[in-house]
XYZ file of C-alpha atoms in Angstrom:
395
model
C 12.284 22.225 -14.089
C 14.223 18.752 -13.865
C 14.026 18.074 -9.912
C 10.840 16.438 -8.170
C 10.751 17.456 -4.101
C 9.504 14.929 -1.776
C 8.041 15.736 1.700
C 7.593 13.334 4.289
C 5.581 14.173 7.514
C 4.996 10.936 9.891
C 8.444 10.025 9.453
C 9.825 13.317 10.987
C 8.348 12.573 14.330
C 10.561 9.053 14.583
C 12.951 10.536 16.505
C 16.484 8.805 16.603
C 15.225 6.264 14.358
C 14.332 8.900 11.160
C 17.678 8.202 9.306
C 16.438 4.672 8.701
C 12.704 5.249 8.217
C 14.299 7.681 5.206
C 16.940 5.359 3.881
C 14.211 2.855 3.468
C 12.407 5.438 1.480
C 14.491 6.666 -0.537
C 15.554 2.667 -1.600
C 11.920 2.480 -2.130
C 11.763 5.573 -4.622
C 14.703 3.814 -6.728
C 13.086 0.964 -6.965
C 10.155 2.637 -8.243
C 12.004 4.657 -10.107
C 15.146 1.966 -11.932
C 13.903 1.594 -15.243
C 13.091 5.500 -15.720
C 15.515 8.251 -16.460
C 16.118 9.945 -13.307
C 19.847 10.427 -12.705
C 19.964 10.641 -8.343
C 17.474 10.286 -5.326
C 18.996 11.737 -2.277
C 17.863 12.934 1.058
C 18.175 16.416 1.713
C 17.700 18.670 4.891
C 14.296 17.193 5.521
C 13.194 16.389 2.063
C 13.826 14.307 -0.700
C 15.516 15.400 -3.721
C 14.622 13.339 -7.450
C 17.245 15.019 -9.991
C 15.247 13.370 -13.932
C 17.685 12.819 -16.916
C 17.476 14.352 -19.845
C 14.955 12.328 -21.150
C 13.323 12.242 -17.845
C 9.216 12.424 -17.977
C 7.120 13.999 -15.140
C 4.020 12.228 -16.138
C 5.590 8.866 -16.021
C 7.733 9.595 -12.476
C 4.441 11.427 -11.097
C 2.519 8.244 -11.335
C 5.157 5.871 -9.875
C 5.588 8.017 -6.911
C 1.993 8.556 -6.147
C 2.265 4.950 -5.184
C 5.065 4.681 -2.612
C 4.218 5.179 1.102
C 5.300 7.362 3.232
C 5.200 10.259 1.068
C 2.916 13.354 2.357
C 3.148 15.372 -1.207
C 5.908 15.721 -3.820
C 6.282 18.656 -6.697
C 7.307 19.427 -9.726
C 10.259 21.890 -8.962
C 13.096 24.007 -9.827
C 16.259 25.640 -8.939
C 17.480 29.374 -8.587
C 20.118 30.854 -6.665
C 19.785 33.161 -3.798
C 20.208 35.982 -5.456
C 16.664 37.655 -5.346
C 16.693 39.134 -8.774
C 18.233 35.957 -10.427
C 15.924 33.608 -8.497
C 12.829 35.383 -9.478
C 13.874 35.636 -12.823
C 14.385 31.870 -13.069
C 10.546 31.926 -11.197
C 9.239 34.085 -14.350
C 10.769 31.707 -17.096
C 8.995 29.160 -15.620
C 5.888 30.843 -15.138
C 5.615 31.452 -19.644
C 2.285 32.673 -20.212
C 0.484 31.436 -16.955
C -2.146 33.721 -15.771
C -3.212 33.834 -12.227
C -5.597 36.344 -10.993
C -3.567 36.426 -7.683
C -0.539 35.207 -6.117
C 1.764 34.828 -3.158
C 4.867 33.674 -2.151
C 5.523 31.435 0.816
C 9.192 30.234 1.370
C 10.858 28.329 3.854
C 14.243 28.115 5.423
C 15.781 24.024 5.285
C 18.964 26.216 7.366
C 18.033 28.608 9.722
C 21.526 30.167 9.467
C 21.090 32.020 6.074
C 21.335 35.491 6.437
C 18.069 36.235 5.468
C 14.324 35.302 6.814
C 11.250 33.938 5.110
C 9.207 36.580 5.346
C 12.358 38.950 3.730
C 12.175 36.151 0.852
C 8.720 36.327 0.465
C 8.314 40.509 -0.141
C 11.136 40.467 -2.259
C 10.788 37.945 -4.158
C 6.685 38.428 -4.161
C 7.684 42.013 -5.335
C 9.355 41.173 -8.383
C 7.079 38.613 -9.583
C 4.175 41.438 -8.815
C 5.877 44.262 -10.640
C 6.486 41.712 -13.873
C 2.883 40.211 -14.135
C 1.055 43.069 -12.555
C -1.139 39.693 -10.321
C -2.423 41.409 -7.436
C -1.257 39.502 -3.746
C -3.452 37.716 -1.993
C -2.020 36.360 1.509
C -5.463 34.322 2.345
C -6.891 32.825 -0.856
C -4.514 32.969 -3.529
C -5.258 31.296 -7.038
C -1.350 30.607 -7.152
C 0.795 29.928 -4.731
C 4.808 29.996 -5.432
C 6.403 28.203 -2.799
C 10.482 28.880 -2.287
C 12.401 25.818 0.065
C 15.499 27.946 0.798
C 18.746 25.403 0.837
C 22.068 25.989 1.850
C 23.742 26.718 -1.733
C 20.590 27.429 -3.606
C 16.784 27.081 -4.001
C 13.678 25.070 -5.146
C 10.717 26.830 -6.391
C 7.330 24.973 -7.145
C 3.764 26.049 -7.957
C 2.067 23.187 -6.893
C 1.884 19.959 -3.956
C 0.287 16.477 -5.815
C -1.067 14.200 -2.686
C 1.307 11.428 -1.276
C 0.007 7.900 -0.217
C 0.886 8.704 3.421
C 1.101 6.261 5.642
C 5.604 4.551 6.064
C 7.500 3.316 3.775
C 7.022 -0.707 2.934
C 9.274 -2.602 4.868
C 9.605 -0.826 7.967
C 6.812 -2.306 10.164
C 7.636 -5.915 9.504
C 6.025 -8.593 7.378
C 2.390 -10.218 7.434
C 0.671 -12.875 5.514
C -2.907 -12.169 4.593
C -5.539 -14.428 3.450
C -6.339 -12.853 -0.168
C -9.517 -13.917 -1.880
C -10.404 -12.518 -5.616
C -13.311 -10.337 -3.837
C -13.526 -6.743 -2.329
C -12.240 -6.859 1.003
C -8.713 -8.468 1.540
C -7.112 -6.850 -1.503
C -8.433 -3.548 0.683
C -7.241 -5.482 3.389
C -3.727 -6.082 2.096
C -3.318 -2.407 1.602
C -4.009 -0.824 4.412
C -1.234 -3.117 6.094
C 1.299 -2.470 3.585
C 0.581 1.342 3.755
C 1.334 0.979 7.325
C 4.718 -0.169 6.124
C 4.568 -3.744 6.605
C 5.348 -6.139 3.535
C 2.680 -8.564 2.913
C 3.137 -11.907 1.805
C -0.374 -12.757 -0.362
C -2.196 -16.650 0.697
C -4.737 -17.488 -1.958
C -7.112 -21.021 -1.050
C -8.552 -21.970 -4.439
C -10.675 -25.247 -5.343
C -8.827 -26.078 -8.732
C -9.544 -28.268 -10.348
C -12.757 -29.050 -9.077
C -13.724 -25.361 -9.731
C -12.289 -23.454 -12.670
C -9.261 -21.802 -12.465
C -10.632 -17.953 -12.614
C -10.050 -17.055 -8.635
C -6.551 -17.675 -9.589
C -6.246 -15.492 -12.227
C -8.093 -12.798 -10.550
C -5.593 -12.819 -7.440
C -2.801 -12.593 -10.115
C -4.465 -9.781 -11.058
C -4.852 -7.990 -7.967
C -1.581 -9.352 -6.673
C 0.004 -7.111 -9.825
C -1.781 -3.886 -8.951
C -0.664 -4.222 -5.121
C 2.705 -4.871 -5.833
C 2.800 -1.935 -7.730
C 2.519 -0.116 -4.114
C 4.932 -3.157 -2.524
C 7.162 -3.289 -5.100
C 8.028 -6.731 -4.661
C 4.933 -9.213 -3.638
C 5.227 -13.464 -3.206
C 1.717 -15.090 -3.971
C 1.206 -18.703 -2.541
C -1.385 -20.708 -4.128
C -3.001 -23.504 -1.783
C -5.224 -26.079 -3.388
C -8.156 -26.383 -0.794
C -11.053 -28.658 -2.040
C -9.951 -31.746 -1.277
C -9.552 -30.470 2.276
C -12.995 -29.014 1.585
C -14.329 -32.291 0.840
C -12.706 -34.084 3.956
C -14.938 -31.488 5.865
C -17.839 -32.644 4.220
C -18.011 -36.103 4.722
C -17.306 -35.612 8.794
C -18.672 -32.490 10.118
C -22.313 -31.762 10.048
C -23.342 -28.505 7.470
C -23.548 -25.678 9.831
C -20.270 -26.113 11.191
C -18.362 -26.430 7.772
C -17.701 -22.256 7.432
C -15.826 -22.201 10.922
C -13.595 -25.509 10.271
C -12.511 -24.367 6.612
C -11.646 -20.810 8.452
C -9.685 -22.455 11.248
C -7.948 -24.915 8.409
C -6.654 -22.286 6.725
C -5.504 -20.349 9.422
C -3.759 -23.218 10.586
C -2.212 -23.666 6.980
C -1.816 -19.585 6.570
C 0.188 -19.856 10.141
C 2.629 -22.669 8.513
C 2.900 -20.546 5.408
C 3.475 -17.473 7.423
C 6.497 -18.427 9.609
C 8.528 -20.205 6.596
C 8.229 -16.041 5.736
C 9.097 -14.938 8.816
C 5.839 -13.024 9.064
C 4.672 -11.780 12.540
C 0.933 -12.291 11.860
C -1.748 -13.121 9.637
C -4.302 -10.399 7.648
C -7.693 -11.029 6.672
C -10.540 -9.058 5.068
C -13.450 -9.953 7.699
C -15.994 -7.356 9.054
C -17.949 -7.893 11.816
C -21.529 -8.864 11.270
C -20.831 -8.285 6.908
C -22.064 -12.326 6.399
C -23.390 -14.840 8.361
C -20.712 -16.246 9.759
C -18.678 -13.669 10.373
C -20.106 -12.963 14.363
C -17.802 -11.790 16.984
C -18.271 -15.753 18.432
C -17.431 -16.876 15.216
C -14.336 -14.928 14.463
C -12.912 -15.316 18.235
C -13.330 -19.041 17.625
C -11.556 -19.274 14.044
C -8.812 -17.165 15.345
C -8.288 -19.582 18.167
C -6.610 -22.144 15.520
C -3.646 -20.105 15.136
C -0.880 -19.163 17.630
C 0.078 -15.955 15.471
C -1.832 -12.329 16.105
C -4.921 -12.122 13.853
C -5.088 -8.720 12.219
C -8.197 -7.355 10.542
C -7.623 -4.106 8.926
C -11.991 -3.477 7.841
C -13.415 -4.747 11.146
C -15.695 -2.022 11.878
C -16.085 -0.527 8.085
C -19.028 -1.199 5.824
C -19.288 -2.596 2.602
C -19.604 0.901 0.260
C -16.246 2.182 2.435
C -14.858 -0.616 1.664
C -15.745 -0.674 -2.076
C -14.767 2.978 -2.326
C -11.567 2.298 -0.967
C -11.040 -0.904 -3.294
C -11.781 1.576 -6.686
C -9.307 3.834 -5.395
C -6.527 1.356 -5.281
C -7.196 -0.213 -8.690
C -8.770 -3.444 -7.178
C -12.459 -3.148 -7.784
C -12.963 -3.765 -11.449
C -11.350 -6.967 -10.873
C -13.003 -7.826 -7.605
C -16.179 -8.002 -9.151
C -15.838 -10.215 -12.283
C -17.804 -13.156 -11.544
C -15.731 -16.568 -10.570
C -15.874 -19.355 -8.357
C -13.815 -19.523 -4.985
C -13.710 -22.435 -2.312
C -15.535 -20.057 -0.133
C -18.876 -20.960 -2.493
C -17.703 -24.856 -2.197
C -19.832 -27.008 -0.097
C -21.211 -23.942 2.165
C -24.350 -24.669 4.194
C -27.566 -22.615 3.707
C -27.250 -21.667 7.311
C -24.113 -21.536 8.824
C -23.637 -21.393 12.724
C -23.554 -17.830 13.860
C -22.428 -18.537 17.357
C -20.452 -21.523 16.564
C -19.366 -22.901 20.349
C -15.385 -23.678 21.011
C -16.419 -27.063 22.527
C -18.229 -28.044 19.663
C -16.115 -27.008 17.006
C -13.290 -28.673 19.296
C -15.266 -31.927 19.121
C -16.234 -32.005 15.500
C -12.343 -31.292 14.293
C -11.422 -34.542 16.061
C -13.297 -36.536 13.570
C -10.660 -34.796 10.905
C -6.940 -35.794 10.573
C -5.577 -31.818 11.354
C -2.029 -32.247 11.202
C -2.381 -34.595 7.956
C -4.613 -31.934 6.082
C -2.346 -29.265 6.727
C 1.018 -30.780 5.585
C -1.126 -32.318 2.414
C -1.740 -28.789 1.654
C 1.579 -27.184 2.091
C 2.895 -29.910 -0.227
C 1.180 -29.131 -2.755
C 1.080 -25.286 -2.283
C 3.096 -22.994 -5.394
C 4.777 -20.141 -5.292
C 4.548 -17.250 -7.491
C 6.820 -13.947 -7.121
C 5.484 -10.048 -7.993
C 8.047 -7.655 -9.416
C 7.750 -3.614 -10.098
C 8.108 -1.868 -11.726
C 9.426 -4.570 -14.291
C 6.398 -6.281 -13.795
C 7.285 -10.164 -15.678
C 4.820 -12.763 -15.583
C 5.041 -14.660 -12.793
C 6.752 -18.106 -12.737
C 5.974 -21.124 -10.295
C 8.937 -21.640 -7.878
C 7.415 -24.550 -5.904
């Protein structure tokens, strides 16, 4: 076996627009793919086709395409011709020593034109296989299952489906900016908008250097794992405490939470367009901390003029978490470190923080100042994968 089949399913209901939604996949899969042997990907009658080099390893191509979205499931497979006889016989050399205490065969046509149906494929082909291993059939609960794709010039048989990410492929919805801390949430966050196919450009606020420099290093971290997904990722660092102190010395404690939110949105929003990204991405869940009330998020989303997207609204924190170990993210989420969001925060924050008043206590801070201090001073670092380099500052 030497080919991989992938199979998309939300792409095939795009309509007119399908070729494109598949070219940008199958770019995707050779980026994923460049620095292993695999000699072509090529779409094929509703499928994708991965043809591996000589020195071509399943293991290692298995767990880069796991990771690319818009895939529904992708196998191991190989070739025969249409020649029942030959083509089962190529089945059987494949098969070795397996042992299966049933089996059946389900096949499919990519060409309805061939002179012969599924069904025909699957007795004749199920007969051969049955009269060499002696497996009995079983149409309903099978142990095996040897599935035949039926192309023009010849076939692909597999025993097996391994689970896609879903979702489209990155870089067909658009881009976003999200607000990335070094917790659980927004790396969650991050995903489920790049799994929707939009590429995500990553905003970290830190308080370097009057807190240490681990929330940096974390986001680095989770910034590599997600770009392993993304395949390319930007991460802009923003040095927020002395913004952070500003807030302190003019607005009164309770306050504080909602005008650092509103700041950063304002500086995210800055950030954002130089991108050309279409909206902004945090982690936030209704009701998950103190500040985070339905007032209190209307009211910090009010700074910005772009479209406020938050993926984990109405999720809890253990579906969150569960989702955050799947992707890689967790172990890192929880190391202990020190973010701005610990900086200077009030025992009691306003849970129904008022527009008027938040209004009135911004006009004792220089806005427009603050923001362009910040963007000054903001760095750039860039993501690459699979060649995954450590990242240089650009700015």
């Amino acid at each position: 076996m030497r080919s991989v089949v992938v199979h998309y399913k939300e792409l095939a209901l795009k309509g007119r627009n399908r070729p494109w939604f598949i070219q940008i996949l199958v770019r995707n899969l050779r980026t994923a793919l460049a620095d292993l042997d695999v000699a072509s990907v090529r779409s094929v009658m509703g499928r994708i086709e991965i043809d591996l080099g000589p020195r071509g390893s399943w293991d290692a191509v298995r767990e880069r395409i796991r990771r690319v979205f818009g895939i529904a499931n992708f196998s191991y497979a190989g070739r025969g011709p249409h020649d029942v006889p030959l083509l089962a016989a190529a089945i059987l050399e494949d098969l070795g020593d397996r042992e299966a205490a049933s089996f059946r065969v389900s096949a499919t046509r990519a060409d309805k034109q061939l002179p012969f149906t599924s069904p025909q494929i699957e007795r004749e082909v199920g007969g051969e296989i049955k009269l060499a291993k002696g497996w009995p059939v079983d149409l309903d609960r099978p142990a095996l299952t040897i599935h035949l794709e039926m192309m023009p010039d010849h076939a692909f048989f597999f025993f097996g489906k391994e689970p896609g990410a879903g979702g489209l492929p990155t870089g067909t919805s658009g881009r976003v900016a999200c607000l990335l801390s070094g917790g659980i949430d927004s790396p969650v966050a991050a995903y489920r908008m790049m799994r929707r196919g939009c590429s995500v450009l990553f905003i970290h606020f830190h308080s370097y250097p009057i807190l240490s420099r681990v929330s940096q290093e974390k986001v680095r971290e989770i910034a590599a794992i997600l770009t392993k997904s993304q395949l390319r990722a930007r991460l802009l660092l923003v040095p927020f405490g002395d913004l952070q102190q500003q807030v302190l010395l003019s607005v009164r404690p309770e306050l504080r939470v909602v005008i650092y939110r509103r700041l950063m949105l304002r500086i995210a929003e800055r950030l954002a367009r130089e991108w050309r990204a279409r909206a902004l991405v945090t982690g936030e869940v209704i009701g998950q901390v103190a500040s985070q009330t339905l007032e209190n998020l209307t009211t910090i989303a009010e700074a910005t003029t772009l479209q406020v997207l938050r993926p984990l609204v109405g999720m809890d924190k253990d579906e969150i978490s569960a989702e955050a170990e799947r992707i890689g993210t967790y172990p890192i989420s929880i190391m202990p470190d020190q973010d701005c969001c610990q900086l200077f925060t009030p025992k009691h924050p306003a849970t129904r923080a008022r527009r008027e008043e938040v209004l009135s206590a911004e006009q004792a801070l220089p806005i427009d100042e603050m923001v362009n201090a910040a963007l000054k001073v903001t760095t750039v670092e860039d993501f690459k994968y699979p060649v995954l380099k450590c990242p240089v500052a650009t700015r």
